[in-house]
Each structure stands twice: as structure tokens, then as C-alpha cells.
Amino acid sequence: MVVLAASILTKTGKVLVSRQFVDMPRIRIEGLLAAFPKLVGTGKQHTYVETENVRYVYQPIEALYLILVTNKQSNILEDLDTLRLLAKVVPEYAPSLDEEGTGEMAFEIIFAFDECLSLGNKENLTVAQVRQYCEMESHEEKLHKLVLQSKMNEAKDVMKRKATEIEKSKIEKGKFQTGAYSSISGPRRSESGFGDINISSSGSGFGSGSGFGLNTESIESFSSKSKDRPAASAKAPPKGLGMQLGKKTQKTNQFLESLKAEGEVIIEDVQPSAVQSKSVLPPTDPITVTIEEKLNIIVQKNGGLRNFDLQGTLSLQILNQDDGFIQLQIENRDMPGLSFKTHPNINKDLFNREQIIGLKDPNRPFPTGQNDVGLMKWRVQKMDESSLPLTVNCWPSVSGNETYVNIEYEASDLFDLQNVVISVPLPALRDAPTVNQIDGEWRYDARNSSLEWSILLIDHSNRSGSMEFVVPPADQSAFFPISIKFAASSTYSDVKVAGINSLKGANVPKYSQRVQLMTESYQVV
Amino acid sequence: MEKPCTLLVHFDKGTPAMANEIKEALEGSDVAAKVDAMKRAIMLLLNGETLPQLFITIVRYVLPSEDHTVQKLLLFYLEIIDKTDARGRVLPEMILICQNLLNNLQHANEYIRGVTLRFLCRISEPEILEPLIPSVLTNLEHRHPFIRRNALLAISSIYRLPNGEQLLPDAPELVEKALSSEQDASARRNAFLMLCNCSQDRAVAYLLSNADRVPEWPDLLQMAMVDLIRKVCRANRPDKGRHIKIIISLLNSPSTAVVYECAGALVSLSSAPTAVRAAANTYCQLLSSQSDNNVRLIILDRLNELRKSHREVMSEVVMDVLRALSSPNPDVRRKVLDIVLDLVSTKNVDEVVLFLKKEVVKTQAAGESDKDAGGEYRQMLVQAIHACTIKFPEVAGSVVHVLMDFLGDSNVASAIDVVIFVREIIETNPKLRVSMIQRLIDTFYQIRAARVCSCALWILGEYSLSLSEVEAAISTIKQCVGELPFYSATEDVEPTAESTKQPHAVNSSVTTSSRRPVVLADGTYATQSAASEAAGVAPSVLPGSLSSIPNLRSLILSGDFFLAAVVASTLTKLVLRLEEVQPAQTETNKACSAALLVMVSMLQFGQSGFAPHPIDDDSYDRIVLCVRLLCNTGDEVRKVWLESCRQSFAKMLAEKQFRETEELRAKAQISHAQPDDLIDFYHLKSRKGMSQLELEDEVHDDLKRATGEFTKDADDASRLNRILQLTGFSDPVYAEAYVTVHHYDIVLDVTIINRTKETLQNLCLELATMGDLKLVDRPQNYTLAPESSRQIKANIKVSSTETGVIFGNIVYETSNVMERNVVVLNDIHIDIMDYISPATCADVTFRNMWAEFEWENKVAISTVIQDEKEFLEHIIKSTNMKCLTPPSALEGDCGFLAANLYAKSVFGEDALVNISVEKQADGKLSGYIRIRSKTQGIALSLGDKITLKQKGGDH
């Protein structure tokens, strides 16, 4: 009832792979397999050989023999079944059914043999099941990893909290000593302090990137650098840091450490768990202006722009009603095809004349609360190809029995793009494609069968780049539509809030503005 | 027992992988490189390197890897490394891997858990297993079946370890519980198997409580169940009835594998006719439902086994077995016929022969498409019918006429079989003689093959007795010989002698074709017949014109003078008989002169230049003798020709039969009990079924034999004979070896003794081989204390029969001298005789192989032995071959001898030897021994052996 060994031999008798399921000395199995080629007669119409002690059940596959060594009492019907299964499994793993191909994948074949025969006992499996068992894709493991990751993040948060507490107590001490501030102002500031630190725990790379763009001018304890050049810090976030923060604790720690070493005061939001649940950052300034442009682009694969649509919004969030009596001074770049639409409550006249956004009724404040209030929209259409922030060229070419796909991107000088992801659909593949050359990183998504090429940041240092990968022969159209995602911290229209005028004559409240350009959908078809 | 080997991977020596490179890659963070390095490390290990330095690297850098492939490869690595030291204790560093295994057993990925559990099945060190056991047990309840399956396997193999019961005291209970709630087929099977192996009672209890549901079980479980029943019934006889009931209920299972297994189990459980009948019927059903040749052949083997033990039952299913003849595979057909022929009895012989007859007729109808296969099959059938009729002569009458239609078969072999069959029947069955002769005379003209012709002629000559038969026979022969003379370049008037003088002229003068009178160079007038022209031009033209020319004539014209001699002697016999039965003297004289004419014409043709080659002396003498005889008859001659001939044929048949019965008797003798066999007392045990010991051995030994665990120990005396001294007594290192030759391997047990007063370091036994031998292990280094000794074992793989030589030397260092010392060893010669064993094969196969094999080694005989037979004995003894030539053919003292010897190697190679020896006038023997084989190795080695041994005399 037991298979002693499953082996693959060449026609000349060289043993390529053999897996034994029963304890036997090496000399024995080698002897058995060496005797086999001599026992195989030609011109026979059956495929088993019996010797005094064992039975070989075999099947020629191209230049090889697939052999089961069994004892003579073994059930031939079962063994033939097993042999048939193995004969189907082997070509799945061996790239070519010859000495080289099998030798290369010897271990993978042994893995599969182990699945087909558990310690020599037959298993009723299909090829697909064997494949599944060998791939070891486990849903549970993924879940487990996610849980692990979130636990790690939590632990990190705790760590940071502790760190801030220590820092805080230090500051308190320092302040108390210098006496520059009243002790009451401390907690309030710390509440509104440093949104960016939370970001690392939110897990969203993008969020963290833009988080750095947010500047809080009012906090004295912020780094001197960002205090000097807030605009610069908004436009050029630290390269790659955003992604890494989310990824590795060590980096975060290092970052924190280095910040501390530079004499920074790290203040942490006291309730990080509430922050975590939201993807959008809570405003920490009394007034936050969000300027967003979304792109909808469809480009033909052989050039030509099929669709270009840019939609911009300016929205305002005011936390306290007291700060609601304001007007916004807007600046923008002059460009053709740009037209603004304001909210019906906005004084259009004022806007058209002086580019100031104010309510029609100056006695009413802007709505307040946690929600963004859209004040203005704009659209840009009918741009030409040259103004695309990023163009992607894909050149699949068949050579021999492989398809080489070359992709290159070219970014315009206008923007520094962050978190660029170019995902190329692939034909159904068995293995991940071979990537010969790449600027950036790649990932193969087996489920969606696509290759994702990600570049953290495209700035003046890498305005163009390329990658090449190889897949088995496929139709050219299989690699389209390519979809592209990116974000940038400057916009086409360059709409900005130049200043805020308070209508109540009181001092101007602090405000921050968030500017971003992002793709809603960008496809090369 | 030696360390088991679990996997083999081909290792290409062309790409040497350095341990350092592997180490570097393992330490790196690139997963692909790591996988590759692990693979290379495993290959190196399999190739005999030990790589001890890698272990720590692997523990440090590979163990923590998250990658699944790396983890799986790691398990392979752990599987093949040595986990114990020389004294069998577990290495302390192995504790390092335990934690990793533990983690894997609790891994979130179910497949990692599964493969780790499976890996544990191959671990036998309790020290490693012990800390893991709680985790293994928790996995038993995991919701994923993949894990449960493997957990059950692991538990089973841990429990079966020598101390397994202590490690897992409650395993059977746990498994039983698991089994009762398990749904997955494979896991259930594994659980059940575990119970079967470890706690049979529980398994039986489970089986009996579920007996009704057994037919619904998945086939995997059913198989395990059948296996269990087989085992249980040995120990627990009273319950047998219930078990057999379960098995019988499974005989209709949809899974053929289960059905097959059940039939096998049934036979082993009971020898009651009902059970055997059920099994035989099941086998027959499978035989007809399975189209796979492998299955059919193996089922036929099973039936054959049944035939040996339960003849009566089997003879009932003969017709079912016969139906398998419908398979087109010749091997299957041959096996079917073998089984059936042995089972033929008076009861079923008519049916069987009828069936065979139908099959024969069918082959005729099959037509030209599969002529070769058809011919071969027909030959088999004819032989089968032949064998039947020998046993039961009464059926001959019904088949012989059908068979005689095949005398003219284009397949010569089957036609010969038919004619030999006819010859035997006509002698043994006098009742049929008249009708058969009539039939033979009718079909004679269809016979095309020379050998068939000569045999048929002999039958005609011997068995035509009555006047009408003799006359018919003579006229048939005359007709077949055709118009005389064979070539008609004779002149009307001139005597024949003259025409023989000038064949050359005749030949050259032939310019135009048939039947046209020509004027010869000397002015004579001659006619040229078509036939003679055909013969004169080329024998190759003949087949085309076969239909128009009578068979005997065309054969003789193509130069078959042996046939001519047979024709002559047949005619002589017939004429002599005619003299006895024909009252009218004139008729006899007429026939006599006609016969003389035929003979003379044949002689004349043979000596003319028209024949492809001139007549040979033997045939010439024979024909001349016939001519003389007819001219001058006498009583004595008559007696010799008419009676002795037949008598010697009858004698030959009798001898053949005698030999067969003799063989049968010899076979029967073998199966008798040995003096030290167990005796089964009829009254002391149930006689239904084999004895317990027999059965136990059967199943267990089969597996043991297959894994090579089961080797008979040679007695010590003969072992001591094989000791070889490898170095001299005065060498610093003394070595001797004793060589054990197994089937496919040679084991050298080398004893090494340090004869010096110094410690020898890095002592290494280096071996090299010549011929088809291969070293399995790499040599290890040893340190040898002063005057101490050590045993070293070396395994050498043999892959074909060939004389091999093992060379070697011992290399060592001493403490004060840094250079290495070398002691060269004696060569060890591996004898071919260990690999060949006597075997038999049919005469025809021997001849076919003789013609086919390309390697021939011819050894001239040079010996001191004076007697041919003694020489033959000597060669047989020294080559370990079997003489195929029957002893009767070797009898007598005629000064020369020819014999065929045959042997087979363990690798299935054939070795053929032919000895032709003649005694010279001076009393010495001369001649040649020819060895033929498919491979050069055998021919050469055997030749060497014979050259070495043939001298003889001094033994």
C-alpha cells in the first residue's frame, strides 16, 4: 500500500530527483534506480517492471522517466492513479521536461511529490490542489500579519507617547524655570501641536507626505527650519520619509531620535487612537484652507490625449465661530481655460474685482465645525499633451518566446510628484515576471495580475526613468490600460491663500493651508 | 541499519558551490539568493560533504526567515543533516532548531504548520521531539484539514518510535476521538492508519461499530480498512466472519482500487471455495473492465497465484480469463494462455479449444492490416491448441482440420508450428490419420515455406499407407515439382552428360525469353523454359512468379537442395510402400521410374550452372542413395526406410513426453516441505486460511525486502574466504577487507590497523574504481591511536555486469612529519560470477538473441582436459551458466560436441555462450568458445574469465 519512492530519471539512467517515503539506505535506492534502465525493455506495451523484490511503475515523459518504486504487494490501480497525478504535476513545475529543467526545479518538484504522497500513502488531490498547497498562500497568515502590524503600530504609539510625556515634562520644567509662559498655555498648545507625528501611525504613506506640507506657523517650539521657510517645507517634503515612516518602526525611532538630537521638542497628541480612525487629519489650526486639484486623464497608448479634466476645489474649515468673520485673499497663476465658480453665498463682485473671498453678508460668519466648506471650484480643460505632469510610454516587444516590455516615464518640470504608482496589467502568469531593470521599486500583484511600479518621488533628479520586464509571450494589448497614480504638493492653477483679513478687526487668527494635486484616474489605453 | 536516505537530487559537479559563497548568500537579506544558497547547501550535503560550519549560519540567518520556500528548504536541510554524534547521542546544538520548529508549529500559515508536522514524521530523536509534542497535539484540533492530516501522521510516527509510548501516552485515545469527529477523507485515513498501527483494538472497535457504513466511506479509508482486516484476522480468528462480510460488501465498490484490494484480502483470509471464487470473479471482472495493460498483467499474475493454490476454483473461471484474449497486447495474451493451459481439464477442454479455434479463425479474418501481430498471435494460439491436444488427444480431431488451413500461412513460424502439430497428432492419433493425410494432400500445394514443405513431405512419406493415399501423394509431389526436367537446355538426342559439359555456352546463348527454341553455339537445338530462365537470372525474381510455379519447383529452383533431398527420400519411401500395396507390378515400375526421373533431374539441375549455387555434397549423396535404392531394393533397406524411421520418431515423442513428466515431477518435488518446516496440524487449527506465520511473513517481508532491510546473512565461513589482504604486514598501516557483494552494491569492510607507535592523523582510505563501479560516499578522515584498529565501511554502487577493479591507497599524517604518507593497496577485483546466475530460455529466443547481439568474444580452446564432456562440465561450473542443450543431445562418443550455455545477470542482461569442441587426433581438444552479449562488458569479462579458467586440470 505504500510507495517507496517517487523518482525522475533521464532515459540514460541518471537520477535527477528522487523522494523516498520509506526509510531505506542510500545505497539501496541508488541501486534500485540504477537497475531500472536496464530492466525497461523496449517495445513493451505495459509500463511496469517487476524484480524479485520491488515493482517499478513508470511513465516516460519526453526525455525522462517518472518512476514509482513500490513493493510487489502494492495496489497497482492506486499506484497508476498516483503516477498519473505526478505526471501532471511535474510539467507544472519543470520549465522543460529534460535534465536541465527538472534539475533546476528539483526541490519544487520534491515539494509537490510530498503533497501528492503523504509518507507514501496516496492522497486524492487534483493538480490545482497540489499547486495551492505548494504556494502556501494563507489567508490566516495575512490576517495574522495585519494584526501583528497593528500591534506593532500600537506599541510604537505607546512608545512615542511616553517619549512626548517625558519631553513635555521637560518643557514644563524649562518653561517653569524661564517663566516665559504661563503654565496654563501649555496644554492648549500641545493639543494643537504637531499633527505630523500622528501620521506615522496612520499607516497611510500619502497622508504623512502631505502632513509635512502642513505648517503650523504659530508654534514657537517648532523647528527653526520650518519656521524660517514654511513654504519650502510645504513644497518639498523630506524625500521618501513619508513612506518609510509608515513602514518601519526603526526608522521612525531613528527619526525621532535625530529630531530629538537636534534639539526638537516632540509633542504628541494626547489621544492618538481617535486620530488613527480617520484618514483625514484633524485640523489643528483655527482655520484650515484645503486646496485640491483632481485629475482625470485618458491618454491613447500611441500618443494623443483623449480626455483631460482637472477639477479644483478650495474649502475652508474653521474651528471656532469667533474666527468666522474673515475674508480670504486669493492668488493664482494666470492660465488659459481656467474659470472659477464660487459658492452662491460668496460675494462674486468682490471676488471678481479683488480676488477676495468673502460672504455676501459680512455680518454672517463662515460656517464652522469639523466639516470642510467648499467655497470655490474651478476647472481646467483642453490642455495639450505637453502639459501633462507625467507621461508614460509602454513598448511591449516579442522576442523569441518571451515578451520584453519597456516602460518609461517622463515628468514635466512643473511638479515634483510623490508616491507615483504605475500599474501595468499583465496576462495571466504562473510566476512573477522577471524585471531586468528598474528605476524605483516593483511589486507583482498576483491576484489582479498586475505589476506595480512605484517611485516615491519624482523631482528634478529623476525627471525620466524606465523599467524593463520579461513575461511569456502575450498580446500587446494585454498590457493596457495602464493606470497611474501620483500626488503633488503644487497645483496647476497655483491657487493660494495669500492672506486672511479679519472683519471684526481683531487680530488675524492663525491659519494653515494644504495644497495638493492628485489623480483621480489616469489611464493609458 | 544504515542512515536512511530521504531524497536524492542530481548534482552537477560542473558548478562547484563553495561553502563560503553559500554562507555569504545565506547571511544576506536577498530571499532569492537565500533560497538558491539553501538549495546548493542541500545538494552539497547530499553529495557527501558535511559542511559543519554552515549549521550556525543557518541557525542565525535562515531560521528567522519569513519566506515559505526558505522554511521548507530548511526542513529538508534538517532532514538530511546528522542529528546525532558517533555514539548516537543527539548533538547539543540541535536544541537550537527546536524553537524554530515550535514556532513553525504555531505559525499562522497552515501550510507551514503542515509541512513542519510532516517533517516531524521523519525525525526519530526523542530529544528533539519532546518539547514539540504539546504543539503537535494542539494542531490536531486545528480547523484546517491540511494541518490535521499531517498532525495525525506525525503523531502516528512519533508513537511508533522506540520510546513513543512514553512521549505520547494518550495518543491512541486522542486519535480515536479525532477520528470520530473527523470529516476530511485523508485525515480520517491517517487517523485510522495510526490506530491500525498503534492500537489495533481501537481500530477494530471503530470498524465494527461503523460496519454498516463502510461502503459509504471514502476509498482512501476503505483501503486502510482492508489492510487492517488483513492484519487483524491473523490474530483474531473468531471475528473473521464479520470481517469477511465487510469485505464482501465492498466488492462492489465504485473504486476499482478498493475492489482489487478486497479480492486480494479475501484470498489471504480464507481458502474456502466461495471466498476464492468471489475473489477470482472479481479479478476477472477487473480484467475485462480495465483497459490498462499494466493492470491486466498484474491481475493475471494474481490469478496465476490463485491457480497455484486453488486449482479447482480457478478451472471454473477459465472461460472468463480466456475472454481477456481480446486485448491486443501480446504479453497479456501470452499470460492468459499460460494460465488457461494449465487449468484445462476434461471438463472444460472442449469449451477452451472451441474458443481458441474461434480466435484462430478470427486472426484469419483480421486481414492484412495487422499481419505481424496476427501472425504472432496465431502462433501462440496454435501452440496453445497443440498443448491442449497433447493433454487431451480426443479434442485433436475437432481442431486439426481448421489448423491445417494455416499450413500455407505466410507467417512461417506459425506454419511450422502447425505442421509440427500435425506431425505429432498423426502419430499419436491413428484414428485421424486417414482424414489428415487426405487433407494434407489437398493443401500441400499451398505450402510456401521450405521448412514446412520438408516436414509435410516427411509426413506424406511416412503416413501414406493405403494404395490410394500413396498414389495421391506421389502424384501431388510430381505435380508440385512440375514439368521435368528443371531446365530444358538439353538436346533431344544428346546424353545428359554432354549438356552438363557446356552449361556455360548454354547460359551465354540465352538471349530471348521463354519457350523459344534456340540454336546453340555448337549447332545444337535447344529450348529454354521460363522456369529455368527465372532460376538462371536471379532467385530474387522468384517470389513474384510464385503463384504460377508449383511450390516445390520454385523452392528447388531457388537452390534449396536439402528440400530436393527430402523430396527424393519421400518419393523413395512412397515407391517402396507402393511395392507393398500395389498388386500390379507395372504400376509400381512406372511410379519407380517416374520417381527416378525426378531425382535425376534434380541432380542434373544441381550440377548445371543454372542453379544459384551448385548442389551441396550432402544433398547430392542423399539423392544418389535414393536412386541406388530404387534401382536395387532389399528387405533390410525396406525395413529401415519404412519402419525404423517411424519408430525413431515415436521414440522422440515418447522421450519428449518423458522429459515433461520428469520436469513436472521435479517441480512437484520442490514444493514438498522442508525437514524444518512448520507442520500444520489438521485438527489443531482451522484449515481455512494460511497459517499465521506464513501470512505474517508474506506481507511484512515484502516491504522489508523492497527496502533492502532483508538480506540473508551468509554463513561466516564463506565470509572469511573472501578476506583480501590489502597491504603488507610490515607496512605502517595494515589493512584487510572483506568484500560483500549484494545485488546492486558492493560493501567493503576494511579493517585498518596502525602498526606504528605513533598516532596517525587524517588517515583516509581513498578508493578509486575502474569499470562500471561508483563510490557512494566520500572518504572520511580518521585519527588512529598507536597500535589501534578501526573498521571502515565503503559502499560501491554497481550498475552493470562487468569485471571491475577497485584501487586504493591509505593516506595519513604523523605528528612530527608534516608531509603525507601513502600506502598503496592491493587491487580488489570484482568477479563477474557474482552477478550472473544460470537461467533458461527457449531455443528460438536463444537463436534470436544470438543473431541480434553485437558483441562477440571468441576464445580459442586450450585446455589440458582430454574429454569433451568433461570440458563442458568444467566450463559450466566455472562460469555459473546453464547448459541449454539437452543431455540426450550430448550423449555418445563421437569426438565432437556443441552446446549452448545461457545465463542472466542481476541487471537483466543476457549472456550467451556457444562451445564447439572437437577432439584432435592427438587427443587434445580444440575449437572455440563464443560469447555474445548486448553489452561489451559481459562479453569481455566472461571471455577473460573463461580464458583464465579453461585450462582446468589443476583444480
GROMACS .gro file of N, CA and C in nm, chain A residues 59-140:
model
  246
   59GLN      N    1   0.642   0.596  -1.619
   59GLN     CA    2   0.578   0.661  -1.733
   59GLN      C    3   0.683   0.747  -1.800
   60PRO      N    4   0.706   0.728  -1.927
   60PRO     CA    5   0.802   0.817  -1.994
   60PRO      C    6   0.737   0.953  -2.017
   61ILE      N    7   0.808   1.059  -1.978
   61ILE     CA    8   0.762   1.193  -2.014
   61ILE      C    9   0.875   1.255  -2.092
   62GLU      N   10   0.851   1.275  -2.217
   62GLU     CA   11   0.954   1.328  -2.307
   62GLU      C   12   1.087   1.257  -2.284
   63ALA      N   13   1.188   1.332  -2.240
   63ALA     CA   14   1.320   1.268  -2.230
   63ALA      C   15   1.341   1.203  -2.094
   64LEU      N   16   1.234   1.191  -2.016
   64LEU     CA   17   1.253   1.144  -1.879
   64LEU      C   18   1.166   1.023  -1.850
   65TYR      N   19   1.202   0.955  -1.743
   65TYR     CA   20   1.114   0.854  -1.687
   65TYR      C   21   1.065   0.903  -1.553
   66LEU      N   22   0.939   0.895  -1.531
   66LEU     CA   23   0.885   0.920  -1.397
   66LEU      C   24   0.855   0.783  -1.338
   67ILE      N   25   0.911   0.757  -1.222
   67ILE     CA   26   0.903   0.621  -1.169
   67ILE      C   27   0.848   0.621  -1.027
   68LEU      N   28   0.762   0.525  -1.002
   68LEU     CA   29   0.725   0.497  -0.864
   68LEU      C   30   0.786   0.362  -0.830
   69VAL      N   31   0.858   0.355  -0.721
   69VAL     CA   32   0.908   0.227  -0.676
   69VAL      C   33   0.815   0.179  -0.565
   70THR      N   34   0.758   0.063  -0.584
   70THR     CA   35   0.665   0.011  -0.484
   70THR      C   36   0.704  -0.131  -0.449
   71ASN      N   37   0.647  -0.182  -0.343
   71ASN     CA   38   0.668  -0.324  -0.320
   71ASN      C   39   0.572  -0.402  -0.408
   72LYS      N   40   0.593  -0.533  -0.412
   72LYS     CA   41   0.517  -0.608  -0.512
   72LYS      C   42   0.372  -0.630  -0.471
   73GLN      N   43   0.345  -0.610  -0.344
   73GLN     CA   44   0.208  -0.628  -0.298
   73GLN      C   45   0.124  -0.503  -0.322
   74SER      N   46   0.190  -0.400  -0.363
   74SER     CA   47   0.123  -0.272  -0.376
   74SER      C   48   0.006  -0.279  -0.473
   75ASN      N   49  -0.090  -0.193  -0.449
   75ASN     CA   50  -0.210  -0.194  -0.532
   75ASN      C   51  -0.183  -0.118  -0.662
   76ILE      N   52  -0.180  -0.191  -0.769
   76ILE     CA   53  -0.139  -0.132  -0.897
   76ILE      C   54  -0.235  -0.023  -0.940
   77LEU      N   55  -0.362  -0.041  -0.912
   77LEU     CA   56  -0.459   0.059  -0.957
   77LEU      C   57  -0.434   0.193  -0.889
   78GLU      N   58  -0.404   0.184  -0.759
   78GLU     CA   59  -0.375   0.306  -0.686
   78GLU      C   60  -0.247   0.369  -0.737
   79ASP      N   61  -0.147   0.285  -0.756
   79ASP     CA   62  -0.018   0.338  -0.799
   79ASP      C   63  -0.029   0.406  -0.935
   80LEU      N   64  -0.108   0.350  -1.022
   80LEU     CA   65  -0.123   0.412  -1.154
   80LEU      C   66  -0.191   0.547  -1.141
   81ASP      N   67  -0.287   0.554  -1.051
   81ASP     CA   68  -0.354   0.681  -1.025
   81ASP      C   69  -0.253   0.785  -0.980
   82THR      N   70  -0.173   0.744  -0.884
   82THR     CA   71  -0.073   0.835  -0.830
   82THR      C   72   0.023   0.878  -0.940
   83LEU      N   73   0.064   0.781  -1.018
   83LEU     CA   74   0.160   0.812  -1.125
   83LEU      C   75   0.100   0.913  -1.221
   84ARG      N   76  -0.027   0.896  -1.250
   84ARG     CA   77  -0.092   0.989  -1.341
   84ARG      C   78  -0.093   1.131  -1.283
   85LEU      N   79  -0.120   1.137  -1.154
   85LEU     CA   80  -0.120   1.269  -1.090
   85LEU      C   81   0.020   1.330  -1.096
   86LEU      N   82   0.119   1.251  -1.063
   86LEU     CA   83   0.256   1.303  -1.064
   86LEU      C   84   0.294   1.348  -1.205
   87ALA      N   85   0.251   1.272  -1.303
   87ALA     CA   86   0.287   1.306  -1.439
   87ALA      C   87   0.225   1.438  -1.481
   88LYS      N   88   0.114   1.471  -1.416
   88LYS     CA   89   0.053   1.601  -1.446
   88LYS      C   90   0.123   1.711  -1.367
   89VAL      N   91   0.168   1.675  -1.250
   89VAL     CA   92   0.227   1.775  -1.161
   89VAL      C   93   0.367   1.818  -1.211
   90VAL      N   94   0.443   1.721  -1.255
   90VAL     CA   95   0.582   1.751  -1.291
   90VAL      C   96   0.592   1.862  -1.397
   91PRO      N   97   0.517   1.852  -1.506
   91PRO     CA   98   0.528   1.960  -1.605
   91PRO      C   99   0.485   2.096  -1.550
   92GLU      N  100   0.404   2.095  -1.447
   92GLU     CA  101   0.364   2.223  -1.386
   92GLU      C  102   0.485   2.295  -1.329
   93TYR      N  103   0.578   2.218  -1.278
   93TYR     CA  104   0.690   2.280  -1.208
   93TYR      C  105   0.816   2.286  -1.293
   94ALA      N  106   0.839   2.185  -1.372
   94ALA     CA  107   0.960   2.186  -1.453
   94ALA      C  108   0.937   2.273  -1.576
   95PRO      N  109   1.023   2.371  -1.600
   95PRO     CA  110   1.004   2.457  -1.716
   95PRO      C  111   1.019   2.378  -1.845
   96SER      N  112   1.107   2.281  -1.847
   96SER     CA  113   1.116   2.196  -1.964
   96SER      C  114   1.138   2.054  -1.914
   97LEU      N  115   1.081   1.961  -1.987
   97LEU     CA  116   1.087   1.823  -1.938
   97LEU      C  117   1.215   1.757  -1.985
   98ASP      N  118   1.325   1.805  -1.940
   98ASP     CA  119   1.450   1.739  -1.969
   98ASP      C  120   1.538   1.752  -1.846
   99GLU      N  121   1.662   1.710  -1.863
   99GLU     CA  122   1.751   1.705  -1.749
   99GLU      C  123   1.764   1.842  -1.685
  100GLU      N  124   1.783   1.942  -1.770
  100GLU     CA  125   1.810   2.075  -1.718
  100GLU      C  126   1.690   2.131  -1.641
  101GLY      N  127   1.577   2.123  -1.709
  101GLY     CA  128   1.457   2.182  -1.650
  101GLY      C  129   1.422   2.119  -1.517
  102THR      N  130   1.433   1.987  -1.512
  102THR     CA  131   1.397   1.919  -1.389
  102THR      C  132   1.501   1.946  -1.281
  103GLY      N  133   1.627   1.947  -1.323
  103GLY     CA  134   1.732   1.970  -1.225
  103GLY      C  135   1.716   2.106  -1.159
  104GLU      N  136   1.676   2.202  -1.241
  104GLU     CA  137   1.661   2.338  -1.190
  104GLU      C  138   1.554   2.346  -1.083
  105MET      N  139   1.445   2.275  -1.109
  105MET     CA  140   1.331   2.288  -1.018
  105MET      C  141   1.320   2.165  -0.927
  106ALA      N  142   1.431   2.098  -0.906
  106ALA     CA  143   1.426   1.971  -0.832
  106ALA      C  144   1.353   1.983  -0.700
  107PHE      N  145   1.384   2.089  -0.627
  107PHE     CA  146   1.325   2.098  -0.494
  107PHE      C  147   1.176   2.129  -0.501
  108GLU      N  148   1.139   2.210  -0.598
  108GLU     CA  149   0.997   2.239  -0.612
  108GLU      C  150   0.921   2.111  -0.646
  109ILE      N  151   0.985   2.027  -0.727
  109ILE     CA  152   0.920   1.902  -0.763
  109ILE      C  153   0.908   1.813  -0.640
  110ILE      N  154   1.010   1.813  -0.559
  110ILE     CA  155   1.003   1.732  -0.437
  110ILE      C  156   0.893   1.784  -0.345
  111PHE      N  157   0.880   1.915  -0.337
  111PHE     CA  158   0.770   1.971  -0.256
  111PHE      C  159   0.637   1.915  -0.306
  112ALA      N  160   0.623   1.917  -0.436
  112ALA     CA  161   0.496   1.870  -0.493
  112ALA      C  162   0.477   1.721  -0.468
  113PHE      N  163   0.585   1.643  -0.482
  113PHE     CA  164   0.575   1.499  -0.455
  113PHE      C  165   0.527   1.476  -0.312
  114ASP      N  166   0.581   1.556  -0.222
  114ASP     CA  167   0.542   1.540  -0.082
  114ASP      C  168   0.393   1.561  -0.063
  115GLU      N  169   0.338   1.651  -0.143
  115GLU     CA  170   0.195   1.676  -0.129
  115GLU      C  171   0.114   1.562  -0.187
  116CYS      N  172   0.162   1.507  -0.298
  116CYS     CA  173   0.086   1.402  -0.367
  116CYS      C  174   0.086   1.272  -0.288
  117LEU      N  175   0.191   1.248  -0.216
  117LEU     CA  176   0.203   1.122  -0.144
  117LEU      C  177   0.243   1.156  -0.001
  118SER      N  178   0.152   1.145   0.091
  118SER     CA  179   0.194   1.177   0.228
  118SER      C  180   0.253   1.051   0.289
  119LEU      N  181   0.382   1.053   0.304
  119LEU     CA  182   0.458   0.939   0.354
  119LEU      C  183   0.422   0.811   0.281
  120GLY      N  184   0.409   0.823   0.152
  120GLY     CA  185   0.387   0.704   0.072
  120GLY      C  186   0.243   0.666   0.055
  121ASN      N  187   0.155   0.729   0.134
  121ASN     CA  188   0.013   0.700   0.116
  121ASN      C  189  -0.046   0.793   0.013
  122LYS      N  190  -0.130   0.738  -0.067
  122LYS     CA  191  -0.186   0.817  -0.175
  122LYS      C  192  -0.280   0.924  -0.121
  123GLU      N  193  -0.276   1.040  -0.183
  123GLU     CA  194  -0.374   1.143  -0.149
  123GLU      C  195  -0.459   1.167  -0.272
  124ASN      N  196  -0.588   1.187  -0.249
  124ASN     CA  197  -0.674   1.217  -0.363
  124ASN      C  198  -0.671   1.366  -0.390
  125LEU      N  199  -0.584   1.408  -0.475
  125LEU     CA  200  -0.570   1.551  -0.500
  125LEU      C  201  -0.581   1.579  -0.648
  126THR      N  202  -0.609   1.703  -0.679
  126THR     CA  203  -0.600   1.747  -0.817
  126THR      C  204  -0.475   1.831  -0.830
  127VAL      N  205  -0.439   1.856  -0.955
  127VAL     CA  206  -0.319   1.935  -0.977
  127VAL      C  207  -0.334   2.073  -0.914
  128ALA      N  208  -0.454   2.126  -0.925
  128ALA     CA  209  -0.475   2.260  -0.871
  128ALA      C  210  -0.453   2.262  -0.720
  129GLN      N  211  -0.498   2.154  -0.656
  129GLN     CA  212  -0.480   2.149  -0.510
  129GLN      C  213  -0.332   2.140  -0.475
  130VAL      N  214  -0.262   2.058  -0.549
  130VAL     CA  215  -0.118   2.046  -0.522
  130VAL      C  216  -0.053   2.182  -0.534
  131ARG      N  217  -0.092   2.250  -0.638
  131ARG     CA  218  -0.035   2.383  -0.661
  131ARG      C  219  -0.068   2.476  -0.544
  132GLN      N  220  -0.191   2.468  -0.502
  132GLN     CA  221  -0.234   2.553  -0.392
  132GLN      C  222  -0.154   2.521  -0.266
  133TYR      N  223  -0.136   2.394  -0.240
  133TYR     CA  224  -0.062   2.354  -0.120
  133TYR      C  225   0.083   2.401  -0.128
  134CYS      N  226   0.136   2.398  -0.249
  134CYS     CA  227   0.277   2.435  -0.261
  134CYS      C  228   0.295   2.586  -0.255
  135GLU      N  229   0.196   2.658  -0.300
  135GLU     CA  230   0.210   2.803  -0.298
  135GLU      C  231   0.200   2.857  -0.157
  136MET      N  232   0.129   2.789  -0.073
  136MET     CA  233   0.119   2.823   0.069
  136MET      C  234   0.059   2.961   0.091
  137GLU      N  235  -0.030   3.002   0.003
  137GLU     CA  236  -0.098   3.130   0.025
  137GLU      C  237  -0.198   3.111   0.136
  138SER      N  238  -0.174   3.179   0.245
  138SER     CA  239  -0.263   3.157   0.358
  138SER      C  240  -0.333   3.286   0.395
  139HIS      N  241  -0.464   3.277   0.398
  139HIS     CA  242  -0.542   3.393   0.438
  139HIS      C  243  -0.514   3.425   0.584
  140GLU      N  244  -0.503   3.319   0.661
  140GLU     CA  245  -0.484   3.338   0.803
  140GLU      C  246  -0.354   3.410   0.833
   0.00000   0.00000   0.00000
